Coordinates of C-alpha atoms in Angstrom, one line a residue:
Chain S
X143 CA 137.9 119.7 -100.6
X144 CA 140.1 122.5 -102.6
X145 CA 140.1 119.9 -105.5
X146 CA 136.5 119.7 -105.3
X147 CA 136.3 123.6 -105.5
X148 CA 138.4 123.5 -108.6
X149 CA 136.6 120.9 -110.4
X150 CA 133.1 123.1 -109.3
X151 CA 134.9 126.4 -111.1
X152 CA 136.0 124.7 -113.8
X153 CA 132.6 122.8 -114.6
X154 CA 130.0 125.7 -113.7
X155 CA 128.7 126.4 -116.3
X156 CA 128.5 129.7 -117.8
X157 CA 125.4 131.8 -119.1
X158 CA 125.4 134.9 -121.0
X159 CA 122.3 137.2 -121.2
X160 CA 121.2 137.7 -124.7
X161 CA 122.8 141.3 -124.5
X162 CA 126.5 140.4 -123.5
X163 CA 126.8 138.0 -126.6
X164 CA 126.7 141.2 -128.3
X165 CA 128.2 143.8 -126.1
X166 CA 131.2 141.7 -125.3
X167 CA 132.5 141.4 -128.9
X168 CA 131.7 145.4 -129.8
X169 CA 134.0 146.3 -127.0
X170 CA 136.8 144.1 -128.2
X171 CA 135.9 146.0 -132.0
X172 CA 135.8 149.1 -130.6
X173 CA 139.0 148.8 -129.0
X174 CA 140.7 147.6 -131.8
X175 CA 139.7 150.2 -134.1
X176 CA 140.4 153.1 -131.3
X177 CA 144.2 151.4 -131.6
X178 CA 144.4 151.2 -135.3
X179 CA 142.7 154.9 -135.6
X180 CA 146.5 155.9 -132.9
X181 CA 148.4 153.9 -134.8
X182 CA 147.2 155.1 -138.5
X183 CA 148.1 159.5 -137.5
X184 CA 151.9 157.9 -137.1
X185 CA 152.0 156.9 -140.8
X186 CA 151.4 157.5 -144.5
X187 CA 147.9 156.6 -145.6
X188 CA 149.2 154.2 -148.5
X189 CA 151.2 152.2 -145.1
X190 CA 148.5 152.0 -142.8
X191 CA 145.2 154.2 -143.7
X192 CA 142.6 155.0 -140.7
X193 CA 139.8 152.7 -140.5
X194 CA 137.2 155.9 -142.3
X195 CA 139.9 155.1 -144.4
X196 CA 139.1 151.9 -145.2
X197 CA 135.0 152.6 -144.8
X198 CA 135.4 154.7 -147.6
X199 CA 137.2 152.2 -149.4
X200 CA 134.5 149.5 -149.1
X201 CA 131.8 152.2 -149.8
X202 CA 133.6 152.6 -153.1
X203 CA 133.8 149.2 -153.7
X204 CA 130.4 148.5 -153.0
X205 CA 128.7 151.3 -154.6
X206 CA 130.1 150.6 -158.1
X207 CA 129.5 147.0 -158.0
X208 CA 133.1 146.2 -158.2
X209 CA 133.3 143.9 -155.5
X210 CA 130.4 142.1 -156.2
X211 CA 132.4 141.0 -159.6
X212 CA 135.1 139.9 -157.6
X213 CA 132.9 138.1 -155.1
X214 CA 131.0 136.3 -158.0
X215 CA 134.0 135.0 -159.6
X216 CA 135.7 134.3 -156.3
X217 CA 132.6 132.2 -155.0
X218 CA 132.7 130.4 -158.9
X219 CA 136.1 129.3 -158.4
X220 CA 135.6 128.2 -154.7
X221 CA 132.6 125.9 -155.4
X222 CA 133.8 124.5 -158.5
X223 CA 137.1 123.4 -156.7
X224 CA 135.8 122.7 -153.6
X225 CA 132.8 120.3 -154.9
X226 CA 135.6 118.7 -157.3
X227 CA 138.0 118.1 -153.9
X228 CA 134.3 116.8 -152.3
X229 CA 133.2 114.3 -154.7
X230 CA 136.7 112.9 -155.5
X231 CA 138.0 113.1 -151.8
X232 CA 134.3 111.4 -150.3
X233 CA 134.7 108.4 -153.8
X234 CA 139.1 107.9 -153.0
X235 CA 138.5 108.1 -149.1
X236 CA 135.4 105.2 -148.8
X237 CA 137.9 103.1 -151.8
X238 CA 140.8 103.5 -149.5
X239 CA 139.0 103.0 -146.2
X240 CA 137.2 100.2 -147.3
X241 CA 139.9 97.8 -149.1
X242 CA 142.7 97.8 -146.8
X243 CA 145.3 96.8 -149.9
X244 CA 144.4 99.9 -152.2
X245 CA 145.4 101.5 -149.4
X246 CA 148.7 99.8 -148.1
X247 CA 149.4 100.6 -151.7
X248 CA 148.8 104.0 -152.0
X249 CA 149.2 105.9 -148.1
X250 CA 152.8 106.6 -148.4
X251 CA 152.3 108.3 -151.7
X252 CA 149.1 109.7 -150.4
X253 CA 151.4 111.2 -146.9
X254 CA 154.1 111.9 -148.9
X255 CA 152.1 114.6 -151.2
X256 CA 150.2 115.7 -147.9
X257 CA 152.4 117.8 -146.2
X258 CA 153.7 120.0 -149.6
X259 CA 151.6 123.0 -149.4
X260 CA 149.3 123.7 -152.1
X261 CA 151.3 127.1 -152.9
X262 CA 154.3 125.0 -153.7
X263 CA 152.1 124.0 -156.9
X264 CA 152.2 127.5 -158.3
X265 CA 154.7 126.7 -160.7
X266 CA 153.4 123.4 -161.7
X267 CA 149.7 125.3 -162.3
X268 CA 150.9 128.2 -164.2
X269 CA 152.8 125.8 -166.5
X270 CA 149.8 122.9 -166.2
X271 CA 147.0 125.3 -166.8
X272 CA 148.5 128.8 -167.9
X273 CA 146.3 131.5 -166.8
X274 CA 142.5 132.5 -165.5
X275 CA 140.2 129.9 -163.4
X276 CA 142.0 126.6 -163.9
X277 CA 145.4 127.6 -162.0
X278 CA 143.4 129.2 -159.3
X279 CA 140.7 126.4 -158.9
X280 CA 143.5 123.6 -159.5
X281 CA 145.4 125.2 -156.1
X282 CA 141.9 125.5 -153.8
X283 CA 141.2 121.8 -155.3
X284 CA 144.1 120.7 -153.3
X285 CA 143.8 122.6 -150.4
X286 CA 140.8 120.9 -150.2
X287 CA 140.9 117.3 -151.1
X288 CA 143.7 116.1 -148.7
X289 CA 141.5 116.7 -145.6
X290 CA 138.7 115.2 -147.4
X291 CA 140.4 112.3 -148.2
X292 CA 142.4 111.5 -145.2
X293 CA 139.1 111.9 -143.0
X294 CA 137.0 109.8 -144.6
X295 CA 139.6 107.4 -144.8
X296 CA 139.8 107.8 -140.9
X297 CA 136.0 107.5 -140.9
X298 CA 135.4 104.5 -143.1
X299 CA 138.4 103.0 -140.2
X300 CA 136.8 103.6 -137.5
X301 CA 132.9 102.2 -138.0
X302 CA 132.0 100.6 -135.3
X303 CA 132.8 96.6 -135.7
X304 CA 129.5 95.8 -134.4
X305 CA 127.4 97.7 -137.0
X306 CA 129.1 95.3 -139.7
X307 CA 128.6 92.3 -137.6
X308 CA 124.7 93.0 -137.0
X309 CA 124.7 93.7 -141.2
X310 CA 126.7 90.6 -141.4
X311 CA 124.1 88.8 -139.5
X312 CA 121.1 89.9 -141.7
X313 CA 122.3 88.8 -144.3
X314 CA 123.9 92.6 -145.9
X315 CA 125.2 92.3 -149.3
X316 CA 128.1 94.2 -150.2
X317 CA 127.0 96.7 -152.0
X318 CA 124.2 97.3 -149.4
X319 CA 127.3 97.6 -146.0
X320 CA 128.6 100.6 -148.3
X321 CA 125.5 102.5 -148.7
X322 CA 123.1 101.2 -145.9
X323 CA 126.2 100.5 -143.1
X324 CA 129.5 102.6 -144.0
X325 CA 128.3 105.7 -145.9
X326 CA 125.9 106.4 -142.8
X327 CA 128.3 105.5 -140.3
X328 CA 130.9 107.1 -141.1
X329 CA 129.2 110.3 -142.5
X330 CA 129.2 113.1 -139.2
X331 CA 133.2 112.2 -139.4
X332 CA 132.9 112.6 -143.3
X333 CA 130.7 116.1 -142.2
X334 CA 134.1 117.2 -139.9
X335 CA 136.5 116.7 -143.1
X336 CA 134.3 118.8 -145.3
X337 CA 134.1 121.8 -142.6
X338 CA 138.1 121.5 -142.3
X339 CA 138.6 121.6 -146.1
X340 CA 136.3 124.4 -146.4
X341 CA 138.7 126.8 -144.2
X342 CA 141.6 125.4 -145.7
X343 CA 140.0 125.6 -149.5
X344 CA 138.9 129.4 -148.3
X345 CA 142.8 130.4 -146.9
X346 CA 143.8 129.0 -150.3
X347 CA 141.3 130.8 -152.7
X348 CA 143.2 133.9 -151.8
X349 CA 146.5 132.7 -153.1
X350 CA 145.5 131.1 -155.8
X351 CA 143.9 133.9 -157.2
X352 CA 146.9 135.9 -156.7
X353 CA 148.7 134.1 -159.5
X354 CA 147.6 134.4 -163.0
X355 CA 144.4 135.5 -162.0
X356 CA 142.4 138.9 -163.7
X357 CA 139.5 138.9 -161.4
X358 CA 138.4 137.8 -157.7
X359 CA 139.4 138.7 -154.1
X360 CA 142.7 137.7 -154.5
X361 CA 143.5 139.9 -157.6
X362 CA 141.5 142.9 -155.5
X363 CA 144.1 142.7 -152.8
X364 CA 147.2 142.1 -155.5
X365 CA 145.6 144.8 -158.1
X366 CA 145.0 147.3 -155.3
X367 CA 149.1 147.2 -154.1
X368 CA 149.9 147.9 -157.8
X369 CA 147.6 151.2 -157.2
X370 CA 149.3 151.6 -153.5
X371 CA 145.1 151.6 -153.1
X372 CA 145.9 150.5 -149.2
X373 CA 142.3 151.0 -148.1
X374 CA 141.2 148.6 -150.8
X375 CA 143.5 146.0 -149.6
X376 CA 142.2 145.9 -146.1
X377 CA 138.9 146.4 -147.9
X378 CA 139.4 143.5 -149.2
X379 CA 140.7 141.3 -146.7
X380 CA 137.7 142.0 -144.9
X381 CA 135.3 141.0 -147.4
X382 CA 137.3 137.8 -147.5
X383 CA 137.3 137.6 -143.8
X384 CA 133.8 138.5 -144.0
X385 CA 133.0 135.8 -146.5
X386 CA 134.6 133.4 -144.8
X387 CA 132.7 133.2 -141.4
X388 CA 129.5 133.3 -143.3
X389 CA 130.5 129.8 -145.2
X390 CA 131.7 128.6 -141.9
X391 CA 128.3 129.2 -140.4
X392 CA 126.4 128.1 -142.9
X393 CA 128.6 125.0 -142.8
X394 CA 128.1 124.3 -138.9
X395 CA 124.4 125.1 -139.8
X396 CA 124.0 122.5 -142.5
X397 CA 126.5 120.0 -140.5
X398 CA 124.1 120.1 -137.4
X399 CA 121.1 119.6 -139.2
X400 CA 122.6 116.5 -141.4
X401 CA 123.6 115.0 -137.8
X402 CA 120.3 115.5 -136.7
X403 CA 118.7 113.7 -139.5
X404 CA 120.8 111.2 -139.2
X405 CA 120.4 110.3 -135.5
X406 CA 124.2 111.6 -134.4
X407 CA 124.3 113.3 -131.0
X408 CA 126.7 115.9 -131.2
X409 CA 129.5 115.6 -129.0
X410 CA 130.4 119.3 -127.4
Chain M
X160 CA 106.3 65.5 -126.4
X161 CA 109.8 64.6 -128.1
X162 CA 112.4 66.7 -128.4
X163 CA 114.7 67.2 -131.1
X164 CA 118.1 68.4 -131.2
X165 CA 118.3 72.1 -132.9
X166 CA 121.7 72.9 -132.2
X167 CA 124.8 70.4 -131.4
X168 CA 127.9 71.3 -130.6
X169 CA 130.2 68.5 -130.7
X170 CA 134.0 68.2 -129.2
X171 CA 134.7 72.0 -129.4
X172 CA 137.7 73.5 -128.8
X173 CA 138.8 77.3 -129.0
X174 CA 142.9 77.6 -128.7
X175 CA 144.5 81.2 -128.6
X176 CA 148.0 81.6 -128.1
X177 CA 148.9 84.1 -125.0
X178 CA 151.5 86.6 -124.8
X179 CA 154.7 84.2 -124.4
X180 CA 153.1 82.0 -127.4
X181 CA 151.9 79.0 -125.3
X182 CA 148.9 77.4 -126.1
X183 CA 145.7 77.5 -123.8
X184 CA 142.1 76.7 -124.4
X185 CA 139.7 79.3 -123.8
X186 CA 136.8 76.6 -124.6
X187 CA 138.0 72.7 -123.8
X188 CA 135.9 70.0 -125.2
X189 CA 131.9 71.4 -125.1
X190 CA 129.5 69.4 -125.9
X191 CA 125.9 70.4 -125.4
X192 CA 122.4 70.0 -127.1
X193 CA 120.4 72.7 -127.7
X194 CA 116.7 71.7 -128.0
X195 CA 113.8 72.9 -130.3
X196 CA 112.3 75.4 -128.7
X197 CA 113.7 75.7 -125.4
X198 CA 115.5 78.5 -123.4
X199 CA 118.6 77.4 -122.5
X200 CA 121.4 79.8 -120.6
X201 CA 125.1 79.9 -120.5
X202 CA 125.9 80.9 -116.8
X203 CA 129.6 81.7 -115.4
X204 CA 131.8 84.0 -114.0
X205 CA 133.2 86.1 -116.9
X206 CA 136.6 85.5 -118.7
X207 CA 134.8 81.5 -119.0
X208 CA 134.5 82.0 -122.9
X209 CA 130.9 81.9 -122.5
X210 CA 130.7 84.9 -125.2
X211 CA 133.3 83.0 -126.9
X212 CA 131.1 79.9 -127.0
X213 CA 127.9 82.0 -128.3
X214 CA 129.8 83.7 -131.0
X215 CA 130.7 80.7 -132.5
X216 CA 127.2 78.7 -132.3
X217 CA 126.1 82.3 -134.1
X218 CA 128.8 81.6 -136.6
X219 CA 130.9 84.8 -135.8
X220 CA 133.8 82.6 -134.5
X221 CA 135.2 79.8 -135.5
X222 CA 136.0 77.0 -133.1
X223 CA 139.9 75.4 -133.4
X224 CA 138.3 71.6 -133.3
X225 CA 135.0 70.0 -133.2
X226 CA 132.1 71.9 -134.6
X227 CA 128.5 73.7 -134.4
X228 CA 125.9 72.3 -136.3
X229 CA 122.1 73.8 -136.7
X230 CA 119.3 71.3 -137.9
X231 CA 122.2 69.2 -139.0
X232 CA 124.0 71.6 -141.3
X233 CA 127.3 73.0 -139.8
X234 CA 127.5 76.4 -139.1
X235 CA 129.9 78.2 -141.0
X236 CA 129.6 82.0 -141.0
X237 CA 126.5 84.1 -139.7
X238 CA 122.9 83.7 -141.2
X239 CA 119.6 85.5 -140.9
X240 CA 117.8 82.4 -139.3
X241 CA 120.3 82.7 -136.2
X242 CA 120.0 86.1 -135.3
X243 CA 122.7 87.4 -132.9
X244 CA 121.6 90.3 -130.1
X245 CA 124.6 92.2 -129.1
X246 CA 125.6 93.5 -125.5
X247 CA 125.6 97.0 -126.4
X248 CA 122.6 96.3 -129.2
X249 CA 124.2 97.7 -132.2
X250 CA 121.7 99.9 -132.8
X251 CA 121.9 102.2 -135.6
X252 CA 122.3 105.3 -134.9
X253 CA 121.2 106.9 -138.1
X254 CA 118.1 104.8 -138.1
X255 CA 114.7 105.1 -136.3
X256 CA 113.2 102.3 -134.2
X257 CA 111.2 101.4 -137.1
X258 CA 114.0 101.8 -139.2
X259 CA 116.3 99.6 -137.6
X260 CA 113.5 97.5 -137.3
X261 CA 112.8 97.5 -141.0
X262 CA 116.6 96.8 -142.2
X263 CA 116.8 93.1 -142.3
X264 CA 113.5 93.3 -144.2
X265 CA 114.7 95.9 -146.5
X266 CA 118.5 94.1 -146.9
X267 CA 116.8 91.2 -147.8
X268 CA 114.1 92.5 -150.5
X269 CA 111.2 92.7 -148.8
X270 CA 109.0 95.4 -150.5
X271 CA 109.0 98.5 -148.9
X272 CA 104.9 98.7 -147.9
X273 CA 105.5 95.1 -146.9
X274 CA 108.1 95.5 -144.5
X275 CA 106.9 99.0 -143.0
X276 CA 103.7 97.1 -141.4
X277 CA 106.3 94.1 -140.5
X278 CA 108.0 96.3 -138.5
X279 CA 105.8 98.5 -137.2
X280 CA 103.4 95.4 -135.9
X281 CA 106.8 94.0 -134.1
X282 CA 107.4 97.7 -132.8
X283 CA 104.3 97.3 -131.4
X284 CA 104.9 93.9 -129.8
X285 CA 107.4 95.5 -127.7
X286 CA 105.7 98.5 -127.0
X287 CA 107.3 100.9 -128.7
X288 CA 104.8 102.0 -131.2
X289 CA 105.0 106.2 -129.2
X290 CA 108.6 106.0 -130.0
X291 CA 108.7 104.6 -134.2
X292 CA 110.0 107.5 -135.3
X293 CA 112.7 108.0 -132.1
X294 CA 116.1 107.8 -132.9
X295 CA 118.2 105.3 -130.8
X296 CA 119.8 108.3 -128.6
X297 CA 116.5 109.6 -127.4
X298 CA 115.8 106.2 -125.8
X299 CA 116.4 104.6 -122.5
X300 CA 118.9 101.6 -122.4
X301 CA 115.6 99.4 -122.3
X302 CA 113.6 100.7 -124.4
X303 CA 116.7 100.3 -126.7
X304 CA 116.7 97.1 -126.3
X305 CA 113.5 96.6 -126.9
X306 CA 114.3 98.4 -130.2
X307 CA 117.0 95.5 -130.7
X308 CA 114.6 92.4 -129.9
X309 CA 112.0 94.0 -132.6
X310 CA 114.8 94.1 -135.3
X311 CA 115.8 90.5 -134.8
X312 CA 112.4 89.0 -134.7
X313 CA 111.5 90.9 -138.2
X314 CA 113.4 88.2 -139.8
X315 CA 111.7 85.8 -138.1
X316 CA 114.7 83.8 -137.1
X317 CA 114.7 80.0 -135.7
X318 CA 117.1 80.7 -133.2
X319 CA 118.1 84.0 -131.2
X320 CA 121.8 84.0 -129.3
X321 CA 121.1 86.7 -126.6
X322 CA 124.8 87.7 -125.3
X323 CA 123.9 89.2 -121.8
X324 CA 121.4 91.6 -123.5
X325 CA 120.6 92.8 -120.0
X326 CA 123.7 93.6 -118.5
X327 CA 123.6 97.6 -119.3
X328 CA 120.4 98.0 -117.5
X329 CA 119.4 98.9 -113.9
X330 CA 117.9 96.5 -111.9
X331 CA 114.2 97.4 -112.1
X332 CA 114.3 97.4 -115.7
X333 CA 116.0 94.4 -116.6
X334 CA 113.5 92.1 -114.0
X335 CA 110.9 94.2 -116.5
X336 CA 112.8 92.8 -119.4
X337 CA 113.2 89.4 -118.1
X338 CA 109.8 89.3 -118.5
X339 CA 109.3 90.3 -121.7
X340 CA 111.8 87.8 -122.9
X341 CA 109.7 85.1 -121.3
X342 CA 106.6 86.6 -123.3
X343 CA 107.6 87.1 -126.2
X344 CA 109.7 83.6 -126.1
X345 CA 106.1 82.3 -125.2
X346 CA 104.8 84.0 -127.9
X347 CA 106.8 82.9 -130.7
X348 CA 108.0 79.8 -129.8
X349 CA 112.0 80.1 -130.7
X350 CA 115.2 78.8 -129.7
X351 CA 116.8 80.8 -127.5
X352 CA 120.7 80.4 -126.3
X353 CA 121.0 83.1 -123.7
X354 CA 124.1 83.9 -121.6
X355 CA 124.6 85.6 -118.5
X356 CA 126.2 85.6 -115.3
X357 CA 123.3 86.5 -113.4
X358 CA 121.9 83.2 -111.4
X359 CA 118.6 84.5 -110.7
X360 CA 118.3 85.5 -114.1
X361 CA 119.5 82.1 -115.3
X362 CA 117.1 80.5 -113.1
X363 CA 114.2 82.9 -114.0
X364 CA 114.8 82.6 -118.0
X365 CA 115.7 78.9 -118.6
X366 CA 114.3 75.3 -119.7
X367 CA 117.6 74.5 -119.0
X368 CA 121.4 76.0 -117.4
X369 CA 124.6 74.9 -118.9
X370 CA 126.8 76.5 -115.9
X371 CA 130.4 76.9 -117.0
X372 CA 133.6 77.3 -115.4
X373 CA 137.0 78.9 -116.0
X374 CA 140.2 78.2 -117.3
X375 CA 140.2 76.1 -119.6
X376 CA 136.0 77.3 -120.2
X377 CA 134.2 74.2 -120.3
X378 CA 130.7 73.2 -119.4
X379 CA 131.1 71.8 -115.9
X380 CA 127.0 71.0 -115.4
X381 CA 123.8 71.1 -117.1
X382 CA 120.8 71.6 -114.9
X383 CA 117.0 71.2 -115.5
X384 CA 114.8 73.6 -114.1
X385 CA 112.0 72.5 -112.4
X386 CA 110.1 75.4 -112.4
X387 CA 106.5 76.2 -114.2
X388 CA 105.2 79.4 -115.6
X389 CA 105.1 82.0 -115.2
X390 CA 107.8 81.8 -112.5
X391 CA 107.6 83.6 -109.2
X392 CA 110.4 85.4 -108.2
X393 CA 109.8 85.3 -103.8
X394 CA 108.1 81.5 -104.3
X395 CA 110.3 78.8 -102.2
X396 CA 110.4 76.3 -104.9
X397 CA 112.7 79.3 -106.4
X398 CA 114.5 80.0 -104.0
X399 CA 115.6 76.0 -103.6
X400 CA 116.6 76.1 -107.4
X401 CA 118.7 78.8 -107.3
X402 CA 120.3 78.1 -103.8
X403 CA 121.3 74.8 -105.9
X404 CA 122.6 76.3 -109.0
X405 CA 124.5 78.2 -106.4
X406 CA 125.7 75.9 -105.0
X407 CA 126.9 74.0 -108.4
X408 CA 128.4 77.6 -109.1
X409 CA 130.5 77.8 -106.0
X410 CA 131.8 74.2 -106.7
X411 CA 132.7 74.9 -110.1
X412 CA 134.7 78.1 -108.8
X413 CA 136.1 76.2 -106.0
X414 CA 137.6 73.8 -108.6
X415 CA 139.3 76.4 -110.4
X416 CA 140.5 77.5 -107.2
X417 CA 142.0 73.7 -106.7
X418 CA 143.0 74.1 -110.4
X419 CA 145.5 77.0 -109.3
X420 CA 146.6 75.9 -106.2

């Protein structure tokens, strides 16, 4: 009976009214910034600066157009990497997944560059690429394409058997079980890898424009320590933060409609 | 009217090695005749390599000795003219009814005006014409099967193995599609290999029941049924056939038992 109890607590689902989704969140932000306001009278501005502070800052920012530079060049670098680590991830991932040898062949190479983080290619960039976009989109290209690849791999694996039997049994040539079988099969898992190396990609941007770089988010947040600008850094980290959740969303947005197209009930 | 031989499987054998690497047969010596036309059904308990034996009539398997040979030609690997319907369908997902309907069509260059009527007109066989533009998930299990009978008569295949096609759905619904079979078997006149494990199904659905028993699987009987149609379910002369096949079932069980002891 007390195990039933549980099971009912733990299962009930829970409904928020419209309202709460909202008021529940501004608390927690409220808070936070009441603590950081205490904390930022026990220190120097340029150490921690008060949160009207850091308002001002992003006023500043905004209102002469500075960050919208930064976001422009940030976003250039991101897609450009990012659809590079897509395209060459999606086309290694369905060649590896599909012809079990190629991939015997290449995995431990493939799991032996995986777990080097892409800041451990600093050097290597500066030296490959010198200075200005290619470094920068050379470091978010590889923070993307190594979830890319390894889930597609992982999804081309795992199609159902039966799907390639039934193709089998019409008649499917081979060419046809890639794009009419696999590629549609194994897409939603495909969708997952891309929404993974989209944070990762994001996290990386930052860094990689902090090498080398004259311009973006990164070099904001590096440029404004040279200037002890501390509002401008947080400033900036918010605008990444910021930026961030929106690509997320729109991510999750685009991810649920493809599944829907496609006939995939989302799992939740 | 004479009938002649569509499918003949001759001396087959299916050998797996088991865990401690000793040889056992999961299918001994079958031999069976599949006739033009006719609905024949694989009954036994499961583990009898009934799905075994299906599988490699359908080409998906290959037997160890003796072979499977359609219209005379052995059967190698899987073809369009023996269509295969799965236990769990394998419907695609990403696909609409019509779509999955259309695929062996479009796989096999059917033009793409040609193949849409095709389909829809064998959507509409089954009675699914309201849900064309469904996707799988937004079925019920039979009206997903339904979905999977429509795709595999679009090729217009000469034979259909059925591999208990029925066993996901609730009773009321699979007597519904029982009946379906029957019409649409009457309908279009195909071979039809069907297995189960379901007696009344057997005895509702075939011309013929090859009843099979376990260890090693092997066809222990094969049983006219000597019933007209349409068939009724509560009639007597039903209720004697299958109190027989039941019989013949319990036998063939009781033997294994003997086997063990």
């Amino acid at each position: 009976m007390k195990k039933k109890e549980i099971k009912k607590k733990i299962f009930r689902p829970v409904s928020f009214l419209p309202l709460e989704k909202i008021i529940y969140p501004l608390i927690t932000l409220l808070a936070f910034t009441g603590i950081w306001h205490g904390l930022s009278t026990m220190y120097p501005t340029y150490q921690l600066p008060s949160p009207l502070d850091v308002c001002r800052g992003m006023m500043e920012l905004w209102g002469e157009g500075v960050i919208w530079e930064h976001i422009r060049v940030s976003l250039f670098r991101f897609s450009v990497a990012y659809f590079l680590a897509a395209a060459s991830g999606i086309f290694l991932g369905l060649l590896f997944g599909w012809h079990i040898r190629l991939h015997a062949a290449f995995d431990p190479f493939v799991q032996m560059l995986r777990p080097i983080s892409p800041i451990a290619w600093f050097p290597l960039a500066i030296l490959w690429f010198k200075v200005g976009d290619p470094p920068a989109i050379f470091i978010i290209y590889l923070a993307a394409f190594f979830p890319i690849l390894l889930t597609t791999i992982a999804a081309v694996r795992s199609v159902e058997h039966i799907y390639l039997q039934v193709a089998l049994n019409f008649g499917t040539r081979e060419r046809d079980i890639l794009t009419k079988i696999i590629i549609p099969a194994a897409f939603p898992q495909i969708m997952v890898g891309l929404h993974l190396a989209l944070g990762s990609a994001w996290i990386h941007l930052v860094a990689g424009e902090m090498l080398g770089a004259q311009s973006g988010l990164g070099f904001l947040i590096i440029d404004a320590r040279n200037f002890l600008r501390t509002d401008w850094i947080i400033s900036g980290m918010i605008f990444i933060g910021l930026l961030g959740l929106a690509l997320d969303k729109c991510m999750g947005w685009m991810e649920k409609r493809i599944n829907l197209l496609w006939g995939h009930v989302m799992k939740n | 009217m004479e009938k002649t031989v569509k499918i003949k499987v001759d001396g087959l054998y299916k050998t797996y090695l088991d865990a401690r690497g000793r040889v056992y047969d999961a299918l001994k010596k079958i031999d069976l005749e599949v006739y033009e036309g006719e609905l024949l059904c694989l009954l036994g308990p499961s583990g009898c390599g009934k799905t075994t034996l299906l599988r490699i009539m359908a080409g998906f398997e290959q037997p160890s000795r003796g072979y499977v040979a359609i219209d005379g030609g052995i059967v190698e690997k899987p073809h369009v003219k023996y269509m295969i319907l799965f236990q769990n369908y394998g419907l695609f997902p990403w696909r609409t009814v019509l779509g999955n309907t259309e695929y062996g069509l479009e796989v096999n260059g059917v033009p793409a005006r040609q193949r849409k009527e095709k389909a829809m007109e064998l959507v509409r066989l089954v009675g699914l014409e309201k849900f064309a533009h469904n996707h799988p998930h937004q079925l019920s299990g039979g009206m997903q099967q339904r979905t999977a009978v429509a795709r595999a008569l679009a090729v217009d295949p000469e034979v259909i193995f059925m591999d208990e096609p029925l066993g996901a759905l609730d009773a009321m619904t699979r007597l519904k599609m029982q009946e379906e079979i029957v019409r649409l078997w009457q309908d279009k006149r195909k071979t039809i290999v069907f297995v189960t494990h379901d007696i009344s199904e057997a005895v509702y659905l075939s011309d013929r029941i090859a009843i099979m028993s376990l260890s090693p699987g092997r066809i222990s009987k094969l049983v006219d049924v000597p019933l007209g149609r349409p068939r009724n379910r509560s009639g007597a002369d039903f209720a004697r056939v299958q109190d027989f096949i039941y019989a013949e079932f319990e036998m063939s069980i009781r033997e294994e038992i003997d086997y063990y002891i």
